[in-house]
Coordinates of C-alpha atoms and ligand atoms in Angstrom, one line a residue:
M1 CA -5.0 21.1 0.2
S2 CA -1.5 19.8 3.1
L3 CA -2.2 17.2 4.1
N4 CA -0.4 16.7 7.4
K5 CA -0.4 13.5 8.6
E6 CA 0.6 13.9 11.7
T7 CA -2.3 15.3 12.7
F8 CA -5.4 14.2 10.7
G9 CA -8.2 10.7 12.2
F10 CA -8.4 7.6 10.2
A11 CA -11.0 8.4 8.7
T12 CA -9.8 11.6 7.0
K13 CA -6.0 10.1 6.1
A14 CA -8.1 7.2 4.5
I15 CA -9.8 9.7 2.3
H16 CA -7.6 12.3 1.5
A17 CA -3.7 11.1 2.3
G18 CA -2.3 10.0 -1.4
E19 CA -5.0 11.8 -3.3
E20 CA -4.6 15.6 -3.2
P21 CA -6.7 17.9 -6.1
D22 CA -3.7 18.5 -8.4
F23 CA -4.1 22.4 -9.2
R24 CA -1.3 23.1 -11.3
D25 CA -1.4 24.9 -14.3
G26 CA -3.8 22.5 -17.2
A27 CA -4.4 19.7 -14.3
T28 CA -8.1 20.2 -13.9
G29 CA -7.6 19.2 -9.9
D30 CA -9.2 15.5 -9.7
V31 CA -10.3 14.9 -6.5
V32 CA -9.9 11.4 -7.0
V33 CA -7.0 10.3 -8.5
P34 CA -6.9 9.3 -12.1
I35 CA -6.5 5.7 -13.9
H36 CA -3.3 6.5 -15.1
L37 CA -2.6 4.1 -17.8
S38 CA 0.2 4.8 -19.8
T39 CA 2.9 1.5 -20.0
T40 CA 5.6 4.2 -20.7
F41 CA 6.5 8.5 -20.2
A42 CA 8.0 10.9 -22.0
R43 CA 10.1 13.6 -21.3
K44 CA 11.8 16.1 -23.3
K45 CA 15.1 16.2 -22.9
V46 CA 17.8 12.6 -22.5
T47 CA 18.1 12.5 -18.8
E48 CA 14.8 14.4 -17.0
P49 CA 12.3 11.6 -16.7
T50 CA 8.8 13.8 -16.7
G51 CA 7.7 14.0 -13.5
G52 CA 10.6 11.1 -12.4
Y53 CA 8.4 8.6 -14.5
E54 CA 9.3 6.1 -16.6
Y55 CA 7.6 2.6 -17.1
T56 CA 5.2 2.4 -15.2
R57 CA 6.8 -1.3 -13.6
S58 CA 9.3 1.2 -11.3
L59 CA 6.9 3.7 -10.7
N60 CA 3.6 4.5 -11.2
P61 CA 1.1 7.9 -10.6
T62 CA -2.1 5.7 -9.0
R63 CA -0.2 3.2 -7.6
K64 CA 2.5 6.3 -6.1
A65 CA -0.9 7.6 -4.6
L66 CA -2.0 4.0 -3.0
E67 CA 1.3 3.4 -1.6
E68 CA 1.0 7.0 0.0
K69 CA -2.1 6.6 1.5
L70 CA -0.8 3.1 2.9
A71 CA 2.2 4.2 4.0
A72 CA 0.2 7.4 6.3
L73 CA -2.8 4.8 7.7
E74 CA -0.1 2.2 9.0
N75 CA 2.4 5.6 10.0
A76 CA 5.1 4.7 8.0
N77 CA 7.6 6.2 5.9
Y78 CA 7.1 4.3 2.6
G79 CA 5.3 2.3 1.5
L80 CA 5.3 -0.5 -2.2
A81 CA 1.4 -2.2 -3.2
F82 CA 1.7 -5.4 -5.3
S83 CA 0.3 -7.0 -7.5
S84 CA -0.8 -9.8 -4.1
G85 CA -0.5 -10.5 -0.4
L86 CA 2.2 -12.9 -1.9
A87 CA 4.3 -11.6 -4.2
A88 CA 4.7 -9.2 -1.4
E89 CA 6.0 -12.1 1.7
S90 CA 8.3 -13.1 -1.6
T91 CA 9.6 -9.8 -2.4
V92 CA 10.3 -8.8 1.1
L93 CA 11.7 -11.9 1.4
L94 CA 13.8 -11.1 -1.8
S95 CA 15.0 -8.6 -0.7
L96 CA 16.2 -9.0 3.5
L97 CA 18.0 -12.9 2.8
N98 CA 20.0 -14.5 1.6
P99 CA 20.3 -18.7 0.6
G100 CA 21.6 -20.1 4.1
D101 CA 19.9 -17.1 6.3
H102 CA 17.6 -18.6 8.7
I103 CA 13.2 -17.5 9.3
V104 CA 11.6 -18.3 12.7
A105 CA 7.9 -18.7 12.5
F106 CA 5.0 -18.3 13.8
D107 CA 3.4 -22.1 13.4
D108 CA 0.1 -20.2 13.0
L109 CA 0.3 -18.8 9.3
Y110 CA -1.7 -19.0 6.7
G111 CA -1.1 -21.9 4.6
G112 CA -0.1 -20.2 1.6
T113 CA 3.0 -18.8 3.9
K114 CA 4.0 -21.5 5.0
R115 CA 3.8 -23.4 1.3
L116 CA 6.2 -20.0 0.1
F117 CA 8.4 -20.3 3.1
N118 CA 8.4 -24.6 2.5
Q119 CA 8.2 -25.0 -1.0
V120 CA 9.3 -22.2 -2.6
F121 CA 12.8 -20.8 -0.6
S122 CA 13.5 -24.0 1.4
N123 CA 14.3 -24.8 -1.9
F124 CA 17.5 -21.7 -2.3
G125 CA 19.0 -22.4 1.5
F126 CA 16.7 -20.8 3.5
E127 CA 16.4 -22.0 5.9
I128 CA 12.9 -22.1 8.7
S129 CA 11.9 -22.9 12.2
Y130 CA 8.5 -22.5 13.3
V131 CA 7.9 -21.8 16.8
D132 CA 4.4 -21.1 18.7
A133 CA 4.4 -16.8 18.7
T134 CA 2.3 -17.2 21.5
D135 CA 5.4 -17.2 23.8
T136 CA 7.5 -15.2 23.5
S137 CA 10.1 -17.3 25.3
L138 CA 9.6 -19.4 22.2
V139 CA 10.2 -17.0 19.6
E140 CA 13.6 -15.5 21.8
N141 CA 15.2 -19.8 21.8
A142 CA 14.7 -20.4 18.6
I143 CA 16.9 -17.9 17.4
K144 CA 20.5 -18.8 16.1
P145 CA 23.4 -17.1 14.2
N146 CA 22.4 -16.9 11.4
T147 CA 18.7 -16.0 12.1
K148 CA 17.7 -13.0 10.5
L149 CA 14.7 -12.0 10.0
V150 CA 10.9 -13.2 12.8
W151 CA 7.9 -13.3 10.0
I152 CA 3.8 -13.6 12.6
E153 CA 0.8 -12.9 11.2
S154 CA -1.2 -11.8 15.2
P155 CA -3.7 -12.8 14.9
S156 CA -2.7 -15.5 12.8
N157 CA -4.3 -17.5 10.1
P158 CA -6.9 -19.6 11.8
L159 CA -7.0 -19.7 15.0
L160 CA -7.3 -16.5 15.8
K161 CA -3.9 -16.4 17.6
L162 CA -1.4 -13.5 19.4
S163 CA 2.3 -12.8 19.8
D164 CA 3.0 -9.1 21.7
I165 CA 4.4 -7.5 19.2
K166 CA 6.2 -5.0 21.1
A167 CA 8.0 -8.1 23.4
I168 CA 8.3 -10.2 20.1
S169 CA 10.0 -7.2 19.1
K170 CA 12.7 -6.2 21.9
I171 CA 13.7 -9.0 21.8
T172 CA 14.2 -8.9 17.6
H173 CA 16.1 -5.7 18.4
K174 CA 18.4 -6.9 21.0
H175 CA 19.7 -9.9 18.0
G176 CA 19.1 -7.4 15.5
V177 CA 16.5 -9.1 13.9
V178 CA 14.3 -8.0 11.1
L179 CA 10.5 -8.5 13.0
V180 CA 8.1 -8.4 9.9
V181 CA 4.4 -8.5 10.9
D182 CA 1.7 -10.2 8.5
N183 CA -1.1 -7.2 9.4
T184 CA -3.8 -8.9 7.1
F185 CA -6.8 -9.4 9.3
L186 CA -6.7 -6.4 11.3
S187 CA -5.8 -3.6 9.4
P188 CA -4.3 -0.1 9.7
Y189 CA -7.6 -0.1 11.3
F190 CA -7.1 -1.6 14.2
Q191 CA -3.2 -2.7 14.6
K192 CA -0.1 -0.7 14.0
P193 CA 3.0 -3.3 14.3
L194 CA 5.1 -0.5 12.9
D195 CA 3.3 1.9 16.3
L196 CA 4.7 -1.8 18.4
G197 CA 8.1 -2.1 17.4
A198 CA 7.7 -4.2 14.2
D199 CA 10.2 -3.2 11.4
V200 CA 8.0 -4.5 7.8
V201 CA 3.9 -5.1 7.8
V202 CA 3.3 -6.7 5.0
H203 CA -1.0 -7.4 3.7
S204 CA -2.9 -9.1 1.7
S205 CA -4.9 -6.2 0.6
T206 CA -6.8 -8.5 -1.0
K207 CA -8.7 -9.0 2.1
Y208 CA -10.1 -5.3 4.5
I209 CA -7.4 -2.9 2.5
G210 CA -9.4 -3.1 -0.4
G211 CA -13.0 -4.9 1.3
H212 CA -14.8 -6.0 -1.5
S213 CA -13.6 -8.6 -3.5
D214 CA -12.8 -7.9 -6.2
V215 CA -8.5 -6.8 -6.5
L216 CA -5.7 -9.2 -5.8
G217 CA -3.1 -7.0 -4.3
G218 CA -0.5 -7.1 -1.9
A219 CA 1.7 -3.8 0.6
V220 CA 4.9 -4.1 2.9
L221 CA 5.0 -1.0 4.6
L222 CA 7.6 0.5 6.8
D223 CA 9.2 3.1 8.6
D224 CA 14.3 1.8 7.8
L225 CA 14.5 3.9 4.2
A226 CA 18.0 1.4 3.2
Y227 CA 15.2 -1.6 4.0
Y228 CA 13.1 0.8 1.8
E229 CA 15.1 0.8 -1.3
R230 CA 16.2 -2.3 -0.9
I231 CA 12.3 -3.4 -1.6
Q232 CA 12.1 -1.3 -4.2
Y233 CA 14.8 -2.8 -6.4
H234 CA 13.2 -5.6 -5.2
Q235 CA 9.4 -5.2 -6.5
N236 CA 11.2 -3.1 -10.2
A237 CA 13.1 -5.8 -10.8
I238 CA 11.2 -9.0 -10.3
G239 CA 7.8 -6.8 -11.4
A240 CA 5.1 -8.1 -8.9
V241 CA 3.2 -4.6 -8.8
L242 CA -0.1 -3.4 -8.4
S243 CA -1.3 -2.6 -11.7
P244 CA -2.9 0.6 -12.0
F245 CA -6.4 0.2 -12.4
D246 CA -5.9 -2.4 -9.7
S247 CA -4.8 0.5 -7.7
Y248 CA -7.7 3.0 -7.8
L249 CA -9.5 -0.3 -6.8
T250 CA -7.5 -0.7 -4.2
L251 CA -7.7 3.4 -3.0
R252 CA -11.6 3.6 -3.7
G253 CA -12.3 0.6 -1.2
V254 CA -9.5 1.9 1.4
K255 CA -11.2 4.6 1.6
T256 CA -14.3 3.5 3.6
L257 CA -11.9 1.0 5.7
A258 CA -13.2 2.4 9.0
V259 CA -17.0 2.2 8.6
R260 CA -16.3 -1.5 7.1
L261 CA -14.7 -2.5 10.0
E262 CA -16.5 -1.0 12.9
K263 CA -19.8 -3.3 11.1
H264 CA -16.9 -5.7 10.7
Q265 CA -16.0 -6.2 13.9
Q266 CA -19.8 -5.6 15.6
N267 CA -21.7 -8.7 13.4
A268 CA -18.2 -10.9 14.5
L269 CA -18.8 -9.7 18.2
H270 CA -22.2 -10.4 17.8
I271 CA -22.7 -14.3 15.9
A272 CA -18.7 -14.8 17.9
E273 CA -21.6 -14.5 21.2
Y274 CA -24.5 -16.8 19.9
L275 CA -21.7 -19.7 18.5
S276 CA -20.6 -19.8 22.2
V277 CA -23.5 -20.3 23.7
H278 CA -25.5 -22.7 20.9
S279 CA -25.3 -26.8 22.1
K280 CA -23.9 -27.7 18.4
V281 CA -20.6 -25.5 18.8
S282 CA -18.2 -27.2 21.6
K283 CA -15.6 -23.9 20.9
V284 CA -15.7 -20.3 19.7
I285 CA -12.4 -18.6 18.5
Y286 CA -12.8 -14.6 18.7
P287 CA -10.1 -12.5 20.7
G288 CA -12.9 -10.0 21.7
L289 CA -14.6 -12.9 23.4
E290 CA -13.8 -12.8 27.1
S291 CA -12.6 -16.6 26.6
H292 CA -10.6 -16.0 24.4
P293 CA -6.7 -16.5 26.0
Q294 CA -5.3 -14.2 24.4
H295 CA -8.4 -11.1 25.1
E296 CA -6.2 -9.1 27.4
L297 CA -2.9 -8.5 25.6
A298 CA -5.8 -7.9 22.3
K299 CA -7.4 -4.7 24.0
A300 CA -3.9 -3.6 25.0
Q301 CA -2.8 -3.5 21.5
T302 CA -4.5 -2.9 19.5
T303 CA -8.0 -1.3 19.3
G304 CA -10.6 -4.2 18.1
F305 CA -10.7 -8.1 17.2
G306 CA -11.9 -7.8 13.5
G307 CA -14.2 -9.5 11.7
V308 CA -12.9 -13.2 11.8
L309 CA -13.5 -16.0 13.8
S310 CA -13.1 -19.9 14.7
F311 CA -15.0 -22.3 16.2
E312 CA -15.7 -26.0 15.8
I313 CA -18.5 -27.6 15.5
K314 CA -19.4 -30.6 17.5
G315 CA -19.1 -34.4 15.3
T316 CA -17.6 -35.0 12.2
I317 CA -15.6 -33.8 8.7
D318 CA -19.1 -34.6 7.1
N319 CA -21.1 -32.5 10.0
A320 CA -19.1 -29.6 9.3
K321 CA -19.6 -30.2 5.3
Q322 CA -23.5 -30.4 5.6
F323 CA -23.4 -27.3 7.9
L324 CA -21.0 -25.0 5.0
E325 CA -23.8 -26.6 2.6
K326 CA -26.3 -25.6 3.7
L327 CA -25.7 -21.7 4.0
N328 CA -27.6 -18.8 2.4
V329 CA -25.9 -15.9 2.9
F330 CA -22.4 -17.0 4.0
A331 CA -20.3 -17.8 0.7
L332 CA -19.0 -20.9 0.6
A333 CA -15.7 -19.5 -0.5
E334 CA -11.8 -18.7 1.2
S335 CA -10.2 -15.6 1.3
L336 CA -11.9 -13.0 3.3
G337 CA -11.9 -9.5 4.3
G338 CA -15.1 -8.3 1.4
V339 CA -17.7 -6.9 2.7
E340 CA -20.2 -10.4 2.1
S341 CA -20.1 -13.0 4.7
L342 CA -17.1 -15.7 3.6
I343 CA -17.0 -19.9 5.5
E344 CA -15.0 -23.0 4.3
L345 CA -13.1 -24.6 6.3
P346 CA -9.1 -24.5 7.1
S347 CA -8.6 -28.3 6.7
L348 CA -10.0 -29.0 3.2
M349 CA -9.6 -25.2 1.9
T350 CA -6.7 -22.3 3.0
H351 CA -4.4 -24.6 4.6
A352 CA -4.8 -27.8 2.3
S353 CA -1.8 -27.8 1.6
V354 CA -0.6 -28.0 5.1
A355 CA 0.9 -31.5 6.0
K356 CA -2.4 -33.5 8.2
E357 CA -0.1 -33.9 10.9
V358 CA 0.7 -30.6 11.1
R359 CA -2.4 -29.2 11.1
D360 CA -3.7 -31.5 14.1
Q361 CA -0.4 -30.8 15.8
I362 CA -1.1 -27.2 16.1
G363 CA -5.5 -27.3 16.3
I364 CA -6.4 -26.9 12.5
T365 CA -8.9 -29.4 13.4
D366 CA -11.4 -30.9 9.9
T367 CA -14.9 -29.3 11.6
L368 CA -13.0 -26.1 12.6
V369 CA -14.9 -24.0 10.6
R370 CA -14.2 -20.0 9.6
L371 CA -15.9 -17.9 9.7
S372 CA -15.1 -14.0 7.4
V373 CA -17.6 -12.1 9.0
G374 CA -19.5 -8.9 6.9
I375 CA -21.4 -5.9 6.7
E376 CA -24.3 -7.5 6.4
D377 CA -28.2 -6.9 8.6
I378 CA -26.6 -9.5 11.6
E379 CA -30.2 -10.9 11.7
D380 CA -29.8 -12.3 8.1
L381 CA -26.7 -13.8 8.9
I382 CA -28.1 -15.3 12.3
S383 CA -30.9 -16.8 10.4
D384 CA -28.8 -17.9 8.0
I385 CA -26.2 -19.9 10.8
E386 CA -29.9 -21.2 13.0
Q387 CA -30.7 -22.9 9.6
A388 CA -27.6 -24.3 8.6
L389 CA -27.0 -25.1 11.9
A390 CA -30.5 -26.9 12.7
Ligands
LIG1 O1 -4.4 -14.2 -2.2 P1 -2.8 -13.1 -1.7 O2 -3.4 -11.1 -1.5 O3 -1.7 -13.4 -1.9 O4 -2.0 -13.2 0.4 C1 -1.4 -13.8 0.5 C2 -2.2 -13.9 1.9 C3 -1.5 -13.0 2.6 N1 -1.3 -13.6 4.2 C4 -2.6 -14.0 5.1 C5 -3.1 -13.3 6.4 C6 -3.5 -14.6 4.2 O5 -4.3 -14.8 4.5 C7 -3.5 -14.0 2.5 C8 -4.6 -14.9 1.8 N2 -5.3 -16.0 2.7 C9 -6.5 -16.4 1.7 C10 -6.9 -16.7 0.8 C11 -7.7 -17.0 3.2 O6 -8.3 -17.7 2.6 O7 -6.8 -16.6 4.0

């Protein structure tokens, strides 16, 4: 079977891309790509690696299948799979920047990404400015002669703020700056940043792509050959690669991305509407609600709103803690994007590494709660929230 990446639908690509059965002589025709655990690959001639494979850090058949599948899903020419989202991010930064270069970043980002920028890369001479990227003009105003990269999440973590990817990409292209979009929250099923003008997409594949909270991983997807070669070179040189077994788990998970995300979104919208009229809730943030300030942008640049929502509970941080600890179906845990519902308090958990003044300034209050809505029965999720809020 030969797969035409251009004409197949998303769900077909999620199942088949990168995993065409091998019918060569002596091959078995596996429908599912095998887990190639071998760390090294024998060759008959000194200068001729077998099938291009030498050593698993450089290239592994199971990881390659995943990289091809993820590239097909993001409409990208190239894909690379890493041992975590942060490993993917670090490798992109090390590949595309030099000390002295300046990054313009969205002020609302995953706490671990901010920690990577502020506590690690800033020590090596990288300069970082944070702006509210919901306002495209603030992004342009922050660009300086040494700016090399703009880094955004859309929707952002945990405030679900959107950036206009197409408008920002016009600005970055005008200034010769690389636009990186972290597409973790929507996955390529709901948003394709490369089609909107971004240069590089990164993912924590730990989340929706893996989908089952059992595999840590990251991915980089892009169209530009020169950038791809630089990032691939660094991926091998640094060694932050996804293992063959984790590649297999991710391949297995991503096949159901389309059906999972439809259900995540259906449940999330239901809960967002339920919370919007609850007397103990002061504010609900979900791009699928008309009350979201960027609902129209969400409709224009995405094909769905995702499964994550945040809300503010009335009262104090102790009320918020009590609520979180009373839930039975929602697990009180960091992370998102798995089939099971998770709940957390960003100020004390995922964004605890962001300074309190910064959290206050951007709106991560002590009573802001983030939900990753799973694909359980909606009645059970609502009953759980209802009893805990009561
Ligand atoms: O955890 P890791 O696979 O290294 O990915 C980091 C990362 C990158 N980008 C975004 C948008 C993320 O949300 C994350 C990880 N986030 C969580 C663990 C969390 O609970 O928000």
